[in-house]
Short mmCIF file of C-alpha atoms in Angstrom, two decimals:
data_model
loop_
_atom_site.label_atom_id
_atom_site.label_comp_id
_atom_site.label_asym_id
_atom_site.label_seq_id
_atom_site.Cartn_x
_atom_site.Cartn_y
_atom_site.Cartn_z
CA UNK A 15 7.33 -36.99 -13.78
CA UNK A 16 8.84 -33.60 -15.14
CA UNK A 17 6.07 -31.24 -15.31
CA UNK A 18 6.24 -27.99 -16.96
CA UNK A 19 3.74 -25.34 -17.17
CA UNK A 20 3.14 -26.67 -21.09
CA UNK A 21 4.53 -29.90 -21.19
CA UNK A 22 5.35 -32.84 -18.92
CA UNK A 23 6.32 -36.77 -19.48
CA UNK A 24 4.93 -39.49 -18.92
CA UNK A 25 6.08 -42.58 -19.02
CA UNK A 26 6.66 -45.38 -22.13
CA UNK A 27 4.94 -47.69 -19.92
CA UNK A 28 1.44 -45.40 -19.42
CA UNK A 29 1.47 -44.98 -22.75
CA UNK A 30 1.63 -48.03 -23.96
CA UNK A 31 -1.21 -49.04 -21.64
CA UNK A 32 -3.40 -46.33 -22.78
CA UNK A 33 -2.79 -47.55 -26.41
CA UNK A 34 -3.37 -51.06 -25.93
CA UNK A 35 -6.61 -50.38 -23.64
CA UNK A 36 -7.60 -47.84 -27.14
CA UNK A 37 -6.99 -50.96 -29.32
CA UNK A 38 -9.13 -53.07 -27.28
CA UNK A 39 -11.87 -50.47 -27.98
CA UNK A 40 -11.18 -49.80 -31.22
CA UNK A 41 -11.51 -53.62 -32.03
CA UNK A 42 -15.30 -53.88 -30.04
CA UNK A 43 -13.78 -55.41 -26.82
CA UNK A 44 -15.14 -53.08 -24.06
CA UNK A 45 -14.33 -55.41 -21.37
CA UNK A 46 -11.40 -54.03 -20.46
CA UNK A 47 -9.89 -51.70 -17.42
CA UNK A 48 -7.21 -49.02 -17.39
CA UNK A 49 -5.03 -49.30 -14.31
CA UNK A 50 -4.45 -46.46 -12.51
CA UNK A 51 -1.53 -45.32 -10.17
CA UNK A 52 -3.97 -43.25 -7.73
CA UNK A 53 -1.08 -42.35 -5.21
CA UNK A 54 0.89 -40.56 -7.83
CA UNK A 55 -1.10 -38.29 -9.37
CA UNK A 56 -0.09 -36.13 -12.11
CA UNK A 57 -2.08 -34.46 -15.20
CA UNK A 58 -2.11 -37.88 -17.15
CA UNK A 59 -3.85 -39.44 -14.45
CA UNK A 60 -6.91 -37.66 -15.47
CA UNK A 61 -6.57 -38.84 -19.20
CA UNK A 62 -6.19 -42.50 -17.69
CA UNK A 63 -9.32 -41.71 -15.51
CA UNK A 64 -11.41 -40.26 -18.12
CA UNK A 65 -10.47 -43.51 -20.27
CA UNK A 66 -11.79 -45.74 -17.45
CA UNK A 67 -15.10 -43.78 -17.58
CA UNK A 68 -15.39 -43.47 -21.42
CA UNK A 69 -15.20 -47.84 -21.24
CA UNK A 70 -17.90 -47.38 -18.67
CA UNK A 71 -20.03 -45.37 -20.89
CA UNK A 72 -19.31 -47.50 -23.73
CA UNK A 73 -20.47 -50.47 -21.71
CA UNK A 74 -23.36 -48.67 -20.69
CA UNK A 75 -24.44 -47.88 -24.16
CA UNK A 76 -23.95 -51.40 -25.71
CA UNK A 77 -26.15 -52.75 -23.21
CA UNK A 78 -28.78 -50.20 -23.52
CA UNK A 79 -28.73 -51.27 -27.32
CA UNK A 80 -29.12 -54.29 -26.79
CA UNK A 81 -31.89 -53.75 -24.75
CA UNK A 82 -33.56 -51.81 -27.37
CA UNK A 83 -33.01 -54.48 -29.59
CA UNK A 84 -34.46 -57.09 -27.90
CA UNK A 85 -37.42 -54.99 -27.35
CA UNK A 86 -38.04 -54.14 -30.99
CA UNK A 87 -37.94 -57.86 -32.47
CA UNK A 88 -40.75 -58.41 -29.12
CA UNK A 89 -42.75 -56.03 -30.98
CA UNK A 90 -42.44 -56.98 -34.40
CA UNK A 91 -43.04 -60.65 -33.37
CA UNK A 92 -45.70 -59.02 -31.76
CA UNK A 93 -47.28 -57.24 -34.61
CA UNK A 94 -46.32 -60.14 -37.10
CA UNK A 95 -48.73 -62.30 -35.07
CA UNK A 96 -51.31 -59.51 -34.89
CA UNK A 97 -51.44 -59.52 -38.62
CA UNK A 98 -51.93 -62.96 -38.71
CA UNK A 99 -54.35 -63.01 -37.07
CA UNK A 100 -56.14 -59.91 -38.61
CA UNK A 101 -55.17 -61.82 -41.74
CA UNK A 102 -57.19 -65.07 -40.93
CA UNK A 103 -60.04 -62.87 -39.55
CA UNK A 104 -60.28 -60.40 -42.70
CA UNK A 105 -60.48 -63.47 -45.19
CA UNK A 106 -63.33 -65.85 -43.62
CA UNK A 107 -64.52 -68.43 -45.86
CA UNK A 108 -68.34 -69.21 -44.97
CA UNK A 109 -70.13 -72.31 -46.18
CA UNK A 110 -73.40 -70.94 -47.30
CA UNK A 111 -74.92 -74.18 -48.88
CA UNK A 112 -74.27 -77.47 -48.73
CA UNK A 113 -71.29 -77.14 -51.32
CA UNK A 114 -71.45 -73.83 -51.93
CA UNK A 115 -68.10 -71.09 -50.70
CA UNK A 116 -67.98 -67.33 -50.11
CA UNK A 117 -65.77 -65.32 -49.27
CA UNK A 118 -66.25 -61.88 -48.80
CA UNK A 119 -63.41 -59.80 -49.02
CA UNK A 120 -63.36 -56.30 -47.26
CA UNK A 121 -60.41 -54.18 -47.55
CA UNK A 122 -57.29 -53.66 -49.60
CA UNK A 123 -56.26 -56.74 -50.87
CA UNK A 124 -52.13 -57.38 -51.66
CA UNK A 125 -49.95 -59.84 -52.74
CA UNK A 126 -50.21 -61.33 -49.29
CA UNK A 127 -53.64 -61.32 -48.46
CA UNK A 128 -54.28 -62.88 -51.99
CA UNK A 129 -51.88 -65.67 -51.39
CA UNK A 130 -53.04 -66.56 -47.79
CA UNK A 131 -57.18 -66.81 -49.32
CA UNK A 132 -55.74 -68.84 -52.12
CA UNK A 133 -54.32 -70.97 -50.30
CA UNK A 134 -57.46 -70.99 -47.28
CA UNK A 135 -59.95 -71.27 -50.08
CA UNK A 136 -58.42 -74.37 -51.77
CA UNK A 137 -57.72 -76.21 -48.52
CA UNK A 138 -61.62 -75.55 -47.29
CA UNK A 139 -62.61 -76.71 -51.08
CA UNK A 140 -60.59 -79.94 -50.60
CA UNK A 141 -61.39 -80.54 -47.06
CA UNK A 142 -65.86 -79.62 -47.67
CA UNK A 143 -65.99 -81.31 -50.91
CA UNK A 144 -67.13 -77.67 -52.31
CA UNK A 145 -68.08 -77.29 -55.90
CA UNK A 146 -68.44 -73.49 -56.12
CA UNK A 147 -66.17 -70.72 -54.95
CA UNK A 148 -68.23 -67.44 -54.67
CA UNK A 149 -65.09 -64.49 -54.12
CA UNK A 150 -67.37 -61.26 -53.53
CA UNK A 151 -64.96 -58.49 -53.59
CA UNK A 152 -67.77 -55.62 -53.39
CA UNK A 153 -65.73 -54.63 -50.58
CA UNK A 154 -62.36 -54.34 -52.16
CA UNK A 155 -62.12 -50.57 -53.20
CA UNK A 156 -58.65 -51.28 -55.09
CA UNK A 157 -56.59 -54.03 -57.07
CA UNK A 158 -53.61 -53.96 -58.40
CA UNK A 159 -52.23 -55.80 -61.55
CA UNK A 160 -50.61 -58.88 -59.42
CA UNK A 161 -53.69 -58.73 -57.09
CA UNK A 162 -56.06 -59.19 -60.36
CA UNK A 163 -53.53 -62.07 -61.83
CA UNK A 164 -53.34 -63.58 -58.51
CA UNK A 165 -57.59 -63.65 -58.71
CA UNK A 166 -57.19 -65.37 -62.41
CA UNK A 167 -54.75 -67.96 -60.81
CA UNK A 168 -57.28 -68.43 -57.68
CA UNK A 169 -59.99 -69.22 -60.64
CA UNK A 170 -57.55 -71.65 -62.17
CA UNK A 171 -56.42 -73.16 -59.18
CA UNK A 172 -60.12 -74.03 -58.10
CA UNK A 173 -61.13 -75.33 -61.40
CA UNK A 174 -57.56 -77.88 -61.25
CA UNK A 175 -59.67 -79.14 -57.83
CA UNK A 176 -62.79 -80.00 -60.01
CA UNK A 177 -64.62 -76.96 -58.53
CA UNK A 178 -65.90 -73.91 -60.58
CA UNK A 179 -65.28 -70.11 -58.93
CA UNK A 180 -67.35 -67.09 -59.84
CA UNK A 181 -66.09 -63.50 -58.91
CA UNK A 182 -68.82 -60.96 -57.92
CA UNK A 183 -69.00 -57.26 -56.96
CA UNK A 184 -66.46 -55.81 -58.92
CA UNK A 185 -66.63 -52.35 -58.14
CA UNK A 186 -67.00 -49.85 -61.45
CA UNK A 187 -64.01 -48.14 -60.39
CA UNK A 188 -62.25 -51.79 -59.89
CA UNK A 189 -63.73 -52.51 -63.46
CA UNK A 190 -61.73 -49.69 -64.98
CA UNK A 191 -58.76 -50.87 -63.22
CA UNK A 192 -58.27 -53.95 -64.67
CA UNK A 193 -59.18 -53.37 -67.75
CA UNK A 194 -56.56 -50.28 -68.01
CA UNK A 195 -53.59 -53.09 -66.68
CA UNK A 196 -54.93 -55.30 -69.50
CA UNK A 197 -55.34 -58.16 -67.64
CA UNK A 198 -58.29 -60.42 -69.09
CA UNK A 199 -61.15 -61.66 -67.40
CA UNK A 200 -62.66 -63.08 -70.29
CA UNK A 201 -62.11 -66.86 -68.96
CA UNK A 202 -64.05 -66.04 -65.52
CA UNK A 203 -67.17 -66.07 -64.43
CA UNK A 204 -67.83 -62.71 -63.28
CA UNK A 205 -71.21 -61.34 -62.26
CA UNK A 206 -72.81 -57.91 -60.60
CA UNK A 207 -72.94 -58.91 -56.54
CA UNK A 208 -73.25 -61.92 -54.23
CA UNK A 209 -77.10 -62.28 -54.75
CA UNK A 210 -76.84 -63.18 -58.22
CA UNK A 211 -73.46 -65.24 -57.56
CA UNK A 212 -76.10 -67.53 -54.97
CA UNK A 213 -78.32 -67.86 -57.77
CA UNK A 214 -75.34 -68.75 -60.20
CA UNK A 215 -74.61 -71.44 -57.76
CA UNK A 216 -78.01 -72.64 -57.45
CA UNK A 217 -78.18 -72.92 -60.63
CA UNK A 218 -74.74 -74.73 -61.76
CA UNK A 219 -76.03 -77.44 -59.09
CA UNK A 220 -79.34 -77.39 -60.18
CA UNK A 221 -80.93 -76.59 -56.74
CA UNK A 222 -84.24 -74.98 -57.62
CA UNK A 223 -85.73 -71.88 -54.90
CA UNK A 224 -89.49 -71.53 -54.73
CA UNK A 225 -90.85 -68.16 -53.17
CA UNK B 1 -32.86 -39.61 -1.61
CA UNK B 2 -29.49 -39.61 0.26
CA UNK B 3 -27.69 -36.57 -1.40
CA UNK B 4 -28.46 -33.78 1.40
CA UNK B 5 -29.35 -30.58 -0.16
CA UNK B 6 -29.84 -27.01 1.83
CA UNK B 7 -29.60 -23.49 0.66
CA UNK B 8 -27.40 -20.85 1.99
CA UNK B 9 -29.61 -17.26 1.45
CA UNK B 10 -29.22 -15.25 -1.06
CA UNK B 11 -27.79 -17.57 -3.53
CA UNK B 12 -25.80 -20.27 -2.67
CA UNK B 13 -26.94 -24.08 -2.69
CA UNK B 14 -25.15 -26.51 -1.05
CA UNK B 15 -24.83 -30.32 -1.58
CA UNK B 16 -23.49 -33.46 -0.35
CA UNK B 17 -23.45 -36.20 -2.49
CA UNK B 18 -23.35 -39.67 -1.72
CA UNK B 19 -22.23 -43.34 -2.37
CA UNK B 20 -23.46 -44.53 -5.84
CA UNK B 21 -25.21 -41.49 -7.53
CA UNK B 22 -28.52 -42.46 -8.90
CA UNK B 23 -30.18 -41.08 -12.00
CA UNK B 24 -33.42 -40.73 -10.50
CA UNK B 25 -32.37 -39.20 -7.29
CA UNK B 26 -30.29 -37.04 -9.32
CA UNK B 27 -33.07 -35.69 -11.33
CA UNK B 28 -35.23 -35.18 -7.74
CA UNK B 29 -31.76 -33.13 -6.96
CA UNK B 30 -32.59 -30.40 -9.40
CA UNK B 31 -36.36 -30.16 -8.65
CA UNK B 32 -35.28 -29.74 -5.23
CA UNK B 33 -33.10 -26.97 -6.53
CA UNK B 34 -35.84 -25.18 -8.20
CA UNK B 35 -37.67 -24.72 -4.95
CA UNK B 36 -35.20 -22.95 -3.62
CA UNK B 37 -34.05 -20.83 -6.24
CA UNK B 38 -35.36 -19.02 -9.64
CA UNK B 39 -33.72 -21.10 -12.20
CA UNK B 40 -33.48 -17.57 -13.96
CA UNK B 41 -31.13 -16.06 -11.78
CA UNK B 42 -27.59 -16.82 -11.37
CA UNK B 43 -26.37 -19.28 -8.40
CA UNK B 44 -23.50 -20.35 -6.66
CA UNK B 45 -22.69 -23.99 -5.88
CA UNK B 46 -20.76 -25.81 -2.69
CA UNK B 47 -20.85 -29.19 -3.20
CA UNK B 48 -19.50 -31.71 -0.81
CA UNK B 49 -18.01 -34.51 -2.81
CA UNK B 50 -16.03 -36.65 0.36
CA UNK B 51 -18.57 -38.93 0.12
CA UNK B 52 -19.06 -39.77 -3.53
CA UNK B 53 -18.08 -43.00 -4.72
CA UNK B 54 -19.28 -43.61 -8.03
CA UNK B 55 -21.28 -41.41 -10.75
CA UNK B 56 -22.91 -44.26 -13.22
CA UNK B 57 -23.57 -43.38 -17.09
CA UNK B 58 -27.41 -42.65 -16.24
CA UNK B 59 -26.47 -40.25 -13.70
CA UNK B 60 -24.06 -38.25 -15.50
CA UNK B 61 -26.64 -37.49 -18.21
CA UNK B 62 -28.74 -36.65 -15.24
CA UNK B 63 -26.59 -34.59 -14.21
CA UNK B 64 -26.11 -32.94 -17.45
CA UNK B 65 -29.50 -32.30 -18.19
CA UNK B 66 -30.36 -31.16 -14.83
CA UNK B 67 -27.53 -28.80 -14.29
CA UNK B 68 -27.88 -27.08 -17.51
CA UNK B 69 -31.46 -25.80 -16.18
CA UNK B 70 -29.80 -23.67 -13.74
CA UNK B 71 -27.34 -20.66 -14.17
CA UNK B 72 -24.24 -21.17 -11.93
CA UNK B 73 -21.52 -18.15 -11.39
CA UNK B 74 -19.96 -20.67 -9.22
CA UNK B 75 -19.30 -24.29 -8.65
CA UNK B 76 -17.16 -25.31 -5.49
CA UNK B 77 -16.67 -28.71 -4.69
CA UNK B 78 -14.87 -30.35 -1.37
CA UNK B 79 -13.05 -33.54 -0.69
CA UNK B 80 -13.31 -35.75 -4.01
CA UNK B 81 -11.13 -38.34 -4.73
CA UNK B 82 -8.96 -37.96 -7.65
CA UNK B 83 -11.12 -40.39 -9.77
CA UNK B 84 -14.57 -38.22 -8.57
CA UNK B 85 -12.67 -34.92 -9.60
CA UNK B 86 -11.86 -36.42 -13.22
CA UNK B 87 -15.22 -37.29 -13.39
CA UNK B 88 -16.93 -34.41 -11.98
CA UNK B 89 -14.92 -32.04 -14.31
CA UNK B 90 -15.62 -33.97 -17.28
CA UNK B 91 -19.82 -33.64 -16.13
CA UNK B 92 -18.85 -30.01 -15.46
CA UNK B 93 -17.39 -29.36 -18.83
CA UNK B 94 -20.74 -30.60 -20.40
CA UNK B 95 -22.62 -27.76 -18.30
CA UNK B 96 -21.96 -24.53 -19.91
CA UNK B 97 -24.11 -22.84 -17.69
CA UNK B 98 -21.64 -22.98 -15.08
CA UNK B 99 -19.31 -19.57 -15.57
CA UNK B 100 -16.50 -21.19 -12.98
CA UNK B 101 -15.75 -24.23 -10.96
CA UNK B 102 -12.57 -25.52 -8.66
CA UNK B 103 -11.92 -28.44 -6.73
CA UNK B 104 -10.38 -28.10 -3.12
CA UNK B 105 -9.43 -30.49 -0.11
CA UNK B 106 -11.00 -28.72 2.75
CA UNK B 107 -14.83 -26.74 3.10
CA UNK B 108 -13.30 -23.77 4.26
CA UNK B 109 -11.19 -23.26 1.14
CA UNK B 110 -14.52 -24.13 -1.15
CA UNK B 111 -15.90 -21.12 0.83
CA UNK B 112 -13.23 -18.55 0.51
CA UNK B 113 -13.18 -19.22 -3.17
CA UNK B 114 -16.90 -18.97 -3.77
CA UNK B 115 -17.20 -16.18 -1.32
CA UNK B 116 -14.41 -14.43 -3.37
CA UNK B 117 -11.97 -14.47 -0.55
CA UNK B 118 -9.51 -16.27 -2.58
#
């Protein structure tokens, strides 16, 4: 090849090599190889050379995304388990009485959580023949308005499966709340905290207590 | 680590790399470097590169990050295959704390250039 100190020529051939080896690339195909004339070396060797190792590094970094990939949907697999688990252990239903359910819900309840004790509370009402629902949210420090509609539908829900629900320890601050999103409570038994939603209970099935 | 690394009072460290660089070994490279010289001061280079057959993706960066803890007047390199050079000038143009750096056939023309006798 004619090589001047500024310019020089190479070939049809070697560039039409480096272009189709570039449109291999271009197109996401990395599995390809740039052949190069070793034994006659001349300026555009290096470009061929430095192709060959841009491919490698290409390679390199596909599989190292991959990788990464993988390792991320481990962990949110990982994590979505986890909150499944803190899920099913943050919304225990306990049978107090023979047909009597609490559950006592700590911590910021969503959409989610709502749905999941909905659903819980409705299959443990079917499955113990249960005739009261006691939700104690004294430890709920928040609601939102879907979180209070989702309670009203809970309420409903349990009253379609012949059993009657009573909501107890609604927070003041929880009591402004709803009231501000307008949502009405006026249909559901609501009283101060768990020890009067026992004697509710008591009462509705006519179970007298003697000190 | 098979790279074989020595240093050549007052300032000169001198290498010989190996097969299949690795990126660990190439990050030992450098520590080895600092306990020879003051990363501070400026250093001259002879590498021996007769031996080198391959510089993976991890070791480049290696050798990217590593070198650019140093200041090098000089980098002299020996003996590379055509397809090492490429790829050693390509690492070498990601170091900008290297001032200068040639490629040669023989040792004793790496020396005369880094000793300024050529």
């Amino acid at each position: 090849m004619a090589t001047s100190e500024k310019t020089m020529e190479v070939g049809k051939e070697r560039i039409d090599r480096l272009i189709d080896t570039m449109a291999s690339l271009t197109t996401g195909e990395y599995d390809v190889t740039l052949d190069v004339d070793e034994k006659n070396e001349d300026e555009f060797t290096q470009v061929e050379f430095s192709m060959n190792f841009l491919i490698e590094q290409l390679i390199y970094e596909r599989s190292e995304n991959e990788n990464k990939q993988q390792e991320l949907q481990e962990k949110i697999s990982l994590i979505e388990q986890q909150k499944q688990a803190i899920q099913e252990l943050s919304t225990p239903i306990i049978k107090i009485w023979d047909q009597v359910l609490v559950l006592p819900l700590i911590g910021t309840l969503d959409t989610r959580r709502s749905q999941g004790l909905t659903e819980n509370l409705l299959t443990d009402i079917a499955t113990s023949q249960s005739k009261i629902a006691i939700l104690d949210i004294t430890g709920v420090p928040a609601v939102d308005s879907a979180v209070a509609n989702h309670l009203l539908k809970t309420v409903a829900s349990v009253k379609l499966l012949g059993a009657e629900c009573v909501i107890t320890g609604i927070r003041p601050e929880v009591a402004q709340t709803i009231v501000h999103l307008g949502v009405d409570l006026t249909e559901v038994e609501t009283l101060s905290n768990l020890a009067e939603g026992l004697k509710w209970a008591f009462d509705r099935l006519r179970i007298r207590m003697t000190q | 680590m098979k790279e074989i690394i020595t240093f050549e009072p007052p300032e000169t460290i001198v290498m010989t790399l190996r097969g299949k660089l690795e990126a660990e070994e190439t990050a030992h490279m450098f520590e080895k470097w600092a306990t020879f010289v003051d990363p501070s001061k400026k250093i001259k280079v002879l590498v021996d590169l007769s031996k080198l057959e391959e510089i993976p993706p991890q070791a480049r960066e290696a050798l990217k990050v590593g070198g650019r803890k140093f200041l090098m007047s000089k980098v002299s390199s020996f003996g590379a295959s055509i397809k090492m050079r490429v790829m050693a000038g390509l690492v070498l143009k990601m170091v900008p704390q290297v001032d200068k750096s040639a490629f040669f056939k023989t040792e004793a023309e790496a020396r005369a250039w880094l000793e300024d006798k050529k």
